Short mmCIF file of N, CA and C in Angstrom, two decimals:
data_model
loop_
_atom_site.label_atom_id
_atom_site.label_comp_id
_atom_site.label_asym_id
_atom_site.label_seq_id
_atom_site.Cartn_x
_atom_site.Cartn_y
_atom_site.Cartn_z
N MET A 28 80.82 110.84 99.72
CA MET A 28 81.01 111.73 98.59
C MET A 28 79.85 111.57 97.60
N GLN A 29 79.44 112.65 97.08
CA GLN A 29 78.38 112.66 96.07
C GLN A 29 78.95 112.36 94.69
N PRO A 30 78.26 111.51 93.91
CA PRO A 30 78.70 111.34 92.52
C PRO A 30 78.63 112.67 91.78
N ARG A 31 79.51 112.84 90.82
CA ARG A 31 79.57 114.11 90.09
C ARG A 31 78.64 114.12 88.88
N LEU A 32 78.67 113.08 88.09
CA LEU A 32 77.77 112.98 86.95
C LEU A 32 77.66 111.53 86.54
N ASP A 33 76.63 111.23 85.78
CA ASP A 33 76.40 109.88 85.26
C ASP A 33 77.03 109.82 83.87
N TYR A 34 78.22 109.24 83.81
CA TYR A 34 78.95 109.24 82.54
C TYR A 34 78.28 108.38 81.48
N PHE A 35 77.51 107.36 81.89
CA PHE A 35 76.78 106.57 80.89
C PHE A 35 75.68 107.40 80.23
N ALA A 36 74.98 108.19 81.03
CA ALA A 36 73.91 109.03 80.49
C ALA A 36 74.49 110.19 79.68
N THR A 37 75.62 110.71 80.10
CA THR A 37 76.22 111.86 79.45
C THR A 37 76.90 111.49 78.13
N SER A 38 77.53 110.32 78.10
CA SER A 38 78.25 109.85 76.89
C SER A 38 77.83 108.42 76.58
N PRO A 39 76.55 108.21 76.21
CA PRO A 39 76.04 106.84 76.05
C PRO A 39 76.76 106.02 74.97
N ARG A 40 77.12 106.63 73.88
CA ARG A 40 77.79 105.89 72.80
C ARG A 40 79.15 105.39 73.27
N LEU A 41 79.91 106.24 73.94
CA LEU A 41 81.23 105.84 74.43
C LEU A 41 81.11 104.80 75.54
N GLY A 42 80.14 104.97 76.43
CA GLY A 42 79.91 103.99 77.48
C GLY A 42 79.56 102.63 76.91
N LYS A 43 78.74 102.63 75.87
CA LYS A 43 78.36 101.37 75.22
C LYS A 43 79.59 100.71 74.57
N MET A 44 80.43 101.50 73.95
CA MET A 44 81.62 100.94 73.30
C MET A 44 82.59 100.35 74.33
N LEU A 45 82.78 101.03 75.46
CA LEU A 45 83.67 100.51 76.49
C LEU A 45 83.06 99.25 77.12
N SER A 46 81.76 99.23 77.28
CA SER A 46 81.07 98.04 77.80
C SER A 46 81.24 96.86 76.85
N GLU A 47 81.14 97.12 75.56
CA GLU A 47 81.34 96.05 74.57
C GLU A 47 82.76 95.51 74.61
N LEU A 48 83.74 96.38 74.77
CA LEU A 48 85.12 95.93 74.89
C LEU A 48 85.29 95.12 76.17
N SER A 49 84.65 95.54 77.25
CA SER A 49 84.69 94.79 78.51
C SER A 49 84.17 93.37 78.32
N GLN A 50 83.08 93.25 77.60
CA GLN A 50 82.52 91.92 77.35
C GLN A 50 83.44 91.09 76.45
N ALA A 51 84.07 91.73 75.50
CA ALA A 51 84.97 91.02 74.59
C ALA A 51 86.18 90.46 75.33
N VAL A 52 86.76 91.22 76.25
CA VAL A 52 87.93 90.70 76.97
C VAL A 52 87.55 89.54 77.88
N LYS A 53 86.32 89.48 78.31
CA LYS A 53 85.87 88.36 79.14
C LYS A 53 85.76 87.07 78.33
N GLN A 54 85.75 87.21 77.00
CA GLN A 54 85.69 86.04 76.11
C GLN A 54 87.06 85.69 75.55
N ALA A 55 88.10 86.37 76.01
CA ALA A 55 89.44 86.18 75.47
C ALA A 55 90.11 84.94 76.08
N SER A 56 91.39 84.81 75.86
CA SER A 56 92.13 83.61 76.25
C SER A 56 92.43 83.50 77.74
N ILE A 57 92.28 84.57 78.48
CA ILE A 57 92.57 84.56 79.92
C ILE A 57 91.33 84.05 80.67
N PRO A 58 91.49 83.08 81.56
CA PRO A 58 90.34 82.62 82.34
C PRO A 58 89.72 83.77 83.13
N LEU A 59 88.40 83.75 83.22
CA LEU A 59 87.67 84.84 83.85
C LEU A 59 88.09 85.04 85.31
N ASN A 60 88.43 83.97 86.02
CA ASN A 60 88.85 84.14 87.41
C ASN A 60 90.14 84.97 87.49
N LEU A 61 91.04 84.81 86.52
CA LEU A 61 92.27 85.62 86.50
C LEU A 61 91.97 87.07 86.14
N ILE A 62 91.03 87.28 85.24
CA ILE A 62 90.64 88.65 84.89
C ILE A 62 90.07 89.36 86.12
N HIS A 63 89.22 88.66 86.89
CA HIS A 63 88.66 89.28 88.10
C HIS A 63 89.75 89.64 89.10
N LEU A 64 90.74 88.77 89.26
CA LEU A 64 91.84 89.06 90.18
C LEU A 64 92.66 90.25 89.69
N ALA A 65 92.95 90.28 88.39
CA ALA A 65 93.69 91.41 87.82
C ALA A 65 92.88 92.70 87.94
N ASP A 66 91.58 92.63 87.66
CA ASP A 66 90.71 93.80 87.80
C ASP A 66 90.72 94.31 89.24
N LEU A 67 90.66 93.38 90.18
CA LEU A 67 90.67 93.76 91.59
C LEU A 67 91.99 94.44 91.95
N ARG A 68 93.11 93.87 91.52
CA ARG A 68 94.42 94.46 91.86
C ARG A 68 94.58 95.84 91.24
N ALA A 69 94.22 96.00 89.97
CA ALA A 69 94.33 97.31 89.32
C ALA A 69 93.43 98.33 90.03
N SER A 70 92.24 97.91 90.41
CA SER A 70 91.30 98.81 91.08
C SER A 70 91.81 99.21 92.46
N GLN A 71 92.47 98.29 93.16
CA GLN A 71 93.09 98.64 94.44
C GLN A 71 94.16 99.70 94.23
N ILE A 72 95.02 99.48 93.25
CA ILE A 72 96.10 100.42 92.97
C ILE A 72 95.54 101.81 92.64
N ASN A 73 94.48 101.83 91.85
CA ASN A 73 93.90 103.09 91.40
C ASN A 73 92.97 103.74 92.42
N GLY A 74 92.76 103.08 93.54
CA GLY A 74 91.88 103.64 94.57
C GLY A 74 90.43 103.74 94.13
N CYS A 75 89.99 102.77 93.34
CA CYS A 75 88.61 102.80 92.82
C CYS A 75 87.72 101.91 93.68
N ALA A 76 87.06 102.51 94.65
CA ALA A 76 86.21 101.77 95.57
C ALA A 76 85.05 101.09 94.85
N PHE A 77 84.47 101.75 93.86
CA PHE A 77 83.36 101.17 93.10
C PHE A 77 83.80 99.87 92.45
N CYS A 78 84.96 99.88 91.79
CA CYS A 78 85.43 98.69 91.07
C CYS A 78 85.94 97.61 92.02
N VAL A 79 86.57 98.00 93.13
CA VAL A 79 86.98 97.00 94.12
C VAL A 79 85.75 96.25 94.61
N ASP A 80 84.71 96.99 94.96
CA ASP A 80 83.46 96.40 95.41
C ASP A 80 82.90 95.44 94.36
N MET A 81 82.85 95.88 93.12
CA MET A 81 82.29 95.07 92.04
C MET A 81 83.10 93.79 91.81
N HIS A 82 84.42 93.92 91.73
CA HIS A 82 85.24 92.77 91.36
C HIS A 82 85.39 91.76 92.49
N VAL A 83 85.33 92.21 93.73
CA VAL A 83 85.29 91.27 94.85
C VAL A 83 84.02 90.43 94.75
N LYS A 84 82.90 91.09 94.52
CA LYS A 84 81.62 90.38 94.43
C LYS A 84 81.58 89.45 93.23
N GLU A 85 82.05 89.91 92.07
CA GLU A 85 82.07 89.04 90.88
C GLU A 85 82.94 87.81 91.13
N ALA A 86 84.10 88.01 91.71
CA ALA A 86 85.01 86.88 91.95
C ALA A 86 84.39 85.90 92.95
N LYS A 87 83.76 86.40 93.99
CA LYS A 87 83.13 85.52 94.97
C LYS A 87 82.00 84.72 94.34
N ILE A 88 81.20 85.36 93.51
CA ILE A 88 80.11 84.66 92.82
C ILE A 88 80.67 83.53 91.95
N ARG A 89 81.84 83.77 91.34
CA ARG A 89 82.47 82.75 90.48
C ARG A 89 83.23 81.70 91.29
N GLY A 90 83.13 81.76 92.61
CA GLY A 90 83.72 80.71 93.44
C GLY A 90 85.07 81.03 94.06
N GLU A 91 85.55 82.25 93.89
CA GLU A 91 86.83 82.60 94.50
C GLU A 91 86.70 82.59 96.02
N ARG A 92 87.71 82.06 96.70
CA ARG A 92 87.72 82.01 98.16
C ARG A 92 87.96 83.41 98.72
N GLU A 93 87.21 83.73 99.77
CA GLU A 93 87.32 85.06 100.37
C GLU A 93 88.73 85.38 100.84
N LEU A 94 89.41 84.42 101.45
CA LEU A 94 90.75 84.68 101.94
C LEU A 94 91.68 85.11 100.82
N ARG A 95 91.57 84.49 99.66
CA ARG A 95 92.40 84.89 98.52
C ARG A 95 92.07 86.32 98.10
N LEU A 96 90.82 86.70 98.17
CA LEU A 96 90.44 88.08 97.82
C LEU A 96 91.07 89.06 98.80
N TYR A 97 91.11 88.71 100.07
CA TYR A 97 91.75 89.57 101.07
C TYR A 97 93.25 89.67 100.81
N HIS A 98 93.84 88.61 100.27
CA HIS A 98 95.28 88.57 100.06
C HIS A 98 95.74 89.21 98.75
N VAL A 99 94.84 89.59 97.88
CA VAL A 99 95.25 90.20 96.60
C VAL A 99 96.14 91.42 96.84
N ALA A 100 95.81 92.23 97.82
CA ALA A 100 96.59 93.44 98.10
C ALA A 100 98.00 93.13 98.58
N VAL A 101 98.20 91.92 99.10
CA VAL A 101 99.51 91.52 99.63
C VAL A 101 100.01 90.25 98.93
N TRP A 102 99.74 90.15 97.66
CA TRP A 102 100.02 88.92 96.91
C TRP A 102 101.48 88.48 96.99
N ARG A 103 102.40 89.42 97.07
CA ARG A 103 103.83 89.06 97.12
C ARG A 103 104.16 88.23 98.36
N GLU A 104 103.52 88.55 99.47
CA GLU A 104 103.79 87.87 100.73
C GLU A 104 102.90 86.66 100.95
N SER A 105 101.85 86.54 100.19
CA SER A 105 100.86 85.48 100.40
C SER A 105 101.26 84.17 99.72
N PRO A 106 101.05 83.05 100.41
CA PRO A 106 101.31 81.75 99.80
C PRO A 106 100.13 81.21 99.00
N LEU A 107 99.07 81.99 98.85
CA LEU A 107 97.82 81.49 98.27
C LEU A 107 97.74 81.55 96.75
N PHE A 108 98.76 82.09 96.08
CA PHE A 108 98.66 82.28 94.63
C PHE A 108 99.70 81.45 93.88
N SER A 109 99.29 80.96 92.73
CA SER A 109 100.16 80.15 91.87
C SER A 109 101.18 81.04 91.17
N PRO A 110 102.22 80.44 90.59
CA PRO A 110 103.17 81.24 89.81
C PRO A 110 102.50 82.01 88.66
N LYS A 111 101.50 81.41 88.02
CA LYS A 111 100.78 82.10 86.94
C LYS A 111 100.03 83.31 87.49
N GLU A 112 99.35 83.15 88.61
CA GLU A 112 98.62 84.26 89.22
C GLU A 112 99.59 85.37 89.64
N ARG A 113 100.72 84.99 90.18
CA ARG A 113 101.73 85.98 90.58
C ARG A 113 102.22 86.76 89.37
N ALA A 114 102.43 86.08 88.26
CA ALA A 114 102.86 86.76 87.03
C ALA A 114 101.77 87.73 86.56
N VAL A 115 100.51 87.33 86.67
CA VAL A 115 99.40 88.22 86.30
C VAL A 115 99.39 89.46 87.20
N PHE A 116 99.58 89.27 88.50
CA PHE A 116 99.62 90.42 89.41
C PHE A 116 100.80 91.34 89.10
N GLU A 117 101.95 90.76 88.85
CA GLU A 117 103.13 91.58 88.54
C GLU A 117 102.91 92.39 87.27
N TRP A 118 102.36 91.74 86.24
CA TRP A 118 102.07 92.43 84.98
C TRP A 118 101.02 93.51 85.20
N THR A 119 100.00 93.19 85.98
CA THR A 119 98.93 94.15 86.28
C THR A 119 99.51 95.40 86.93
N GLU A 120 100.38 95.22 87.90
CA GLU A 120 100.97 96.38 88.58
C GLU A 120 101.83 97.20 87.63
N ALA A 121 102.64 96.53 86.81
CA ALA A 121 103.53 97.25 85.90
C ALA A 121 102.74 98.03 84.85
N VAL A 122 101.68 97.43 84.32
CA VAL A 122 100.88 98.11 83.29
C VAL A 122 100.05 99.23 83.91
N THR A 123 99.55 99.03 85.12
CA THR A 123 98.72 100.04 85.78
C THR A 123 99.55 101.23 86.26
N LEU A 124 100.77 100.94 86.73
CA LEU A 124 101.63 101.99 87.28
C LEU A 124 102.75 102.35 86.32
N LEU A 125 102.46 102.49 85.07
CA LEU A 125 103.51 102.77 84.08
C LEU A 125 104.45 103.86 84.57
N GLY A 126 105.70 103.49 84.71
CA GLY A 126 106.71 104.44 85.14
C GLY A 126 107.42 105.04 83.96
N ALA A 127 108.45 105.81 84.25
CA ALA A 127 109.23 106.48 83.20
C ALA A 127 109.86 105.48 82.24
N GLU A 128 110.20 104.30 82.74
CA GLU A 128 110.83 103.28 81.89
C GLU A 128 109.82 102.36 81.23
N GLY A 129 108.53 102.58 81.45
CA GLY A 129 107.51 101.71 80.90
C GLY A 129 107.44 100.42 81.70
N VAL A 130 107.16 99.32 81.03
CA VAL A 130 107.13 98.02 81.69
C VAL A 130 108.54 97.43 81.60
N PRO A 131 109.17 97.16 82.74
CA PRO A 131 110.53 96.63 82.72
C PRO A 131 110.64 95.28 82.01
N ASP A 132 111.77 95.05 81.36
CA ASP A 132 112.01 93.79 80.67
C ASP A 132 111.88 92.60 81.62
N ALA A 133 112.35 92.74 82.84
CA ALA A 133 112.28 91.63 83.79
C ALA A 133 110.83 91.22 84.07
N VAL A 134 109.94 92.19 84.13
CA VAL A 134 108.52 91.88 84.35
C VAL A 134 107.95 91.18 83.13
N TYR A 135 108.32 91.66 81.95
CA TYR A 135 107.85 91.01 80.71
C TYR A 135 108.35 89.57 80.64
N GLU A 136 109.60 89.34 80.97
CA GLU A 136 110.16 87.99 80.93
C GLU A 136 109.47 87.09 81.95
N SER A 137 109.13 87.66 83.10
CA SER A 137 108.43 86.90 84.13
C SER A 137 107.05 86.46 83.65
N VAL A 138 106.31 87.37 83.05
CA VAL A 138 104.97 87.01 82.57
C VAL A 138 105.06 86.08 81.37
N ARG A 139 106.08 86.25 80.53
CA ARG A 139 106.27 85.35 79.38
C ARG A 139 106.54 83.92 79.80
N ALA A 140 107.12 83.74 80.96
CA ALA A 140 107.40 82.39 81.46
C ALA A 140 106.13 81.67 81.89
N GLN A 141 105.05 82.42 82.11
CA GLN A 141 103.81 81.84 82.61
C GLN A 141 102.64 81.89 81.63
N LEU A 142 102.65 82.87 80.72
CA LEU A 142 101.52 83.07 79.81
C LEU A 142 102.00 83.04 78.36
N SER A 143 101.11 82.64 77.48
CA SER A 143 101.39 82.68 76.04
C SER A 143 101.35 84.12 75.55
N GLU A 144 101.85 84.35 74.35
CA GLU A 144 101.77 85.71 73.79
C GLU A 144 100.32 86.16 73.68
N GLN A 145 99.43 85.25 73.27
CA GLN A 145 98.01 85.58 73.16
C GLN A 145 97.45 85.98 74.53
N GLU A 146 97.80 85.23 75.56
CA GLU A 146 97.31 85.55 76.90
C GLU A 146 97.86 86.88 77.39
N ILE A 147 99.12 87.16 77.12
CA ILE A 147 99.71 88.45 77.53
C ILE A 147 99.00 89.60 76.83
N SER A 148 98.78 89.44 75.55
CA SER A 148 98.10 90.49 74.79
C SER A 148 96.67 90.69 75.30
N ASP A 149 95.94 89.58 75.48
CA ASP A 149 94.56 89.68 75.96
C ASP A 149 94.50 90.26 77.37
N LEU A 150 95.43 89.86 78.23
CA LEU A 150 95.49 90.41 79.59
C LEU A 150 95.74 91.91 79.54
N THR A 151 96.60 92.34 78.65
CA THR A 151 96.92 93.77 78.57
C THR A 151 95.71 94.57 78.07
N PHE A 152 94.95 94.00 77.14
CA PHE A 152 93.69 94.66 76.75
C PHE A 152 92.73 94.73 77.94
N ALA A 153 92.65 93.64 78.71
CA ALA A 153 91.78 93.64 79.89
C ALA A 153 92.22 94.71 80.89
N LEU A 154 93.52 94.88 81.03
CA LEU A 154 94.03 95.92 81.94
C LEU A 154 93.76 97.32 81.41
N ALA A 155 93.83 97.49 80.11
CA ALA A 155 93.48 98.79 79.53
C ALA A 155 92.02 99.12 79.84
N VAL A 156 91.17 98.11 79.78
CA VAL A 156 89.74 98.31 80.04
C VAL A 156 89.51 98.67 81.52
N ILE A 157 90.07 97.87 82.45
CA ILE A 157 89.80 98.15 83.86
C ILE A 157 90.40 99.49 84.26
N ASN A 158 91.54 99.83 83.72
CA ASN A 158 92.12 101.13 84.06
C ASN A 158 91.23 102.26 83.53
N SER A 159 90.59 102.07 82.39
CA SER A 159 89.63 103.07 81.88
C SER A 159 88.43 103.19 82.81
N TRP A 160 87.87 102.03 83.20
CA TRP A 160 86.72 102.06 84.12
C TRP A 160 87.11 102.72 85.44
N ASN A 161 88.29 102.39 85.96
CA ASN A 161 88.74 103.00 87.22
C ASN A 161 88.80 104.51 87.09
N ARG A 162 89.34 104.99 86.01
CA ARG A 162 89.47 106.43 85.84
C ARG A 162 88.12 107.12 85.74
N LEU A 163 87.16 106.48 85.08
CA LEU A 163 85.81 107.05 85.03
C LEU A 163 85.17 107.07 86.41
N ALA A 164 85.20 105.93 87.08
CA ALA A 164 84.52 105.82 88.39
C ALA A 164 85.15 106.73 89.44
N VAL A 165 86.48 106.83 89.44
CA VAL A 165 87.15 107.71 90.40
C VAL A 165 86.89 109.18 90.06
N SER A 166 87.01 109.52 88.79
CA SER A 166 86.81 110.93 88.38
C SER A 166 85.43 111.44 88.71
N PHE A 167 84.42 110.58 88.54
CA PHE A 167 83.04 111.02 88.73
C PHE A 167 82.43 110.50 90.03
N ARG A 168 83.29 109.93 90.92
CA ARG A 168 82.91 109.51 92.26
C ARG A 168 81.73 108.53 92.27
N LYS A 169 81.84 107.49 91.48
CA LYS A 169 80.81 106.45 91.43
C LYS A 169 80.73 105.77 92.80
N THR A 170 79.54 105.65 93.33
CA THR A 170 79.32 105.10 94.66
C THR A 170 79.48 103.59 94.66
N PRO A 171 80.35 103.05 95.54
CA PRO A 171 80.51 101.60 95.63
C PRO A 171 79.17 100.92 95.90
N GLY A 172 78.90 99.85 95.16
CA GLY A 172 77.68 99.08 95.35
C GLY A 172 76.45 99.66 94.69
N SER A 173 76.56 100.83 94.08
CA SER A 173 75.38 101.49 93.52
C SER A 173 74.77 100.73 92.35
N ASP A 174 75.51 99.90 91.68
CA ASP A 174 74.98 99.12 90.55
C ASP A 174 74.91 97.63 90.86
N ALA A 175 75.08 97.27 92.12
CA ALA A 175 75.14 95.85 92.50
C ALA A 175 73.89 95.09 92.05
N ALA A 176 72.72 95.66 92.25
CA ALA A 176 71.48 94.98 91.87
C ALA A 176 71.41 94.81 90.35
N ALA A 177 71.79 95.84 89.62
CA ALA A 177 71.72 95.77 88.15
C ALA A 177 72.64 94.69 87.59
N TYR A 178 73.76 94.45 88.26
CA TYR A 178 74.72 93.44 87.80
C TYR A 178 74.55 92.09 88.48
N GLY A 179 73.52 91.94 89.31
CA GLY A 179 73.28 90.67 89.98
C GLY A 179 74.33 90.33 91.03
N LEU A 180 74.94 91.34 91.63
CA LEU A 180 76.02 91.10 92.57
C LEU A 180 75.55 90.79 93.99
N GLY A 181 74.27 90.87 94.22
CA GLY A 181 73.73 90.50 95.52
C GLY A 181 73.97 89.04 95.83
N LYS A 182 74.13 88.22 94.79
CA LYS A 182 74.39 86.79 94.97
C LYS A 182 75.68 86.52 95.70
N ALA A 183 76.56 87.51 95.79
CA ALA A 183 77.84 87.32 96.47
C ALA A 183 77.65 87.22 97.98
N GLY A 184 76.53 87.71 98.49
CA GLY A 184 76.28 87.68 99.92
C GLY A 184 77.19 88.61 100.71
N LEU A 185 77.59 89.69 100.08
CA LEU A 185 78.49 90.65 100.72
C LEU A 185 77.83 92.02 100.77
N ALA A 186 76.82 92.14 101.56
CA ALA A 186 76.08 93.41 101.64
C ALA A 186 76.84 94.43 102.46
#
């Protein structure tokens, strides 16, 4: 598929602001490895090949095991994730797939058992950001791997 337009070039001020928010959430209370896993899961749900490609590479560069990356899509059945990681995945899915009832109380209680209020809030901001990026990349057909060199993602060894 051909990309439709370059949203950074078309809306540079807005792209810069979203990029700044992306950097800010990486400095929040949630460990970066958990943010990468949440970003990957949200991107899988949203069908964003560009972001799946990016977040797999980022996570691998940060030391994430490949098998765990393969298991993100099947986290419920996988024994490879901690209770905290499972709570992050459950929250990620609920926030990404907002249904008619919103985020169910049971999901909120589950994540509250594993994360502090600050972590839940910061994670939700991180999810708002990745869902925004997913919508941009999917809408304008951003090519997976097209920015890998610019972001130093070649270090992942996943060409």
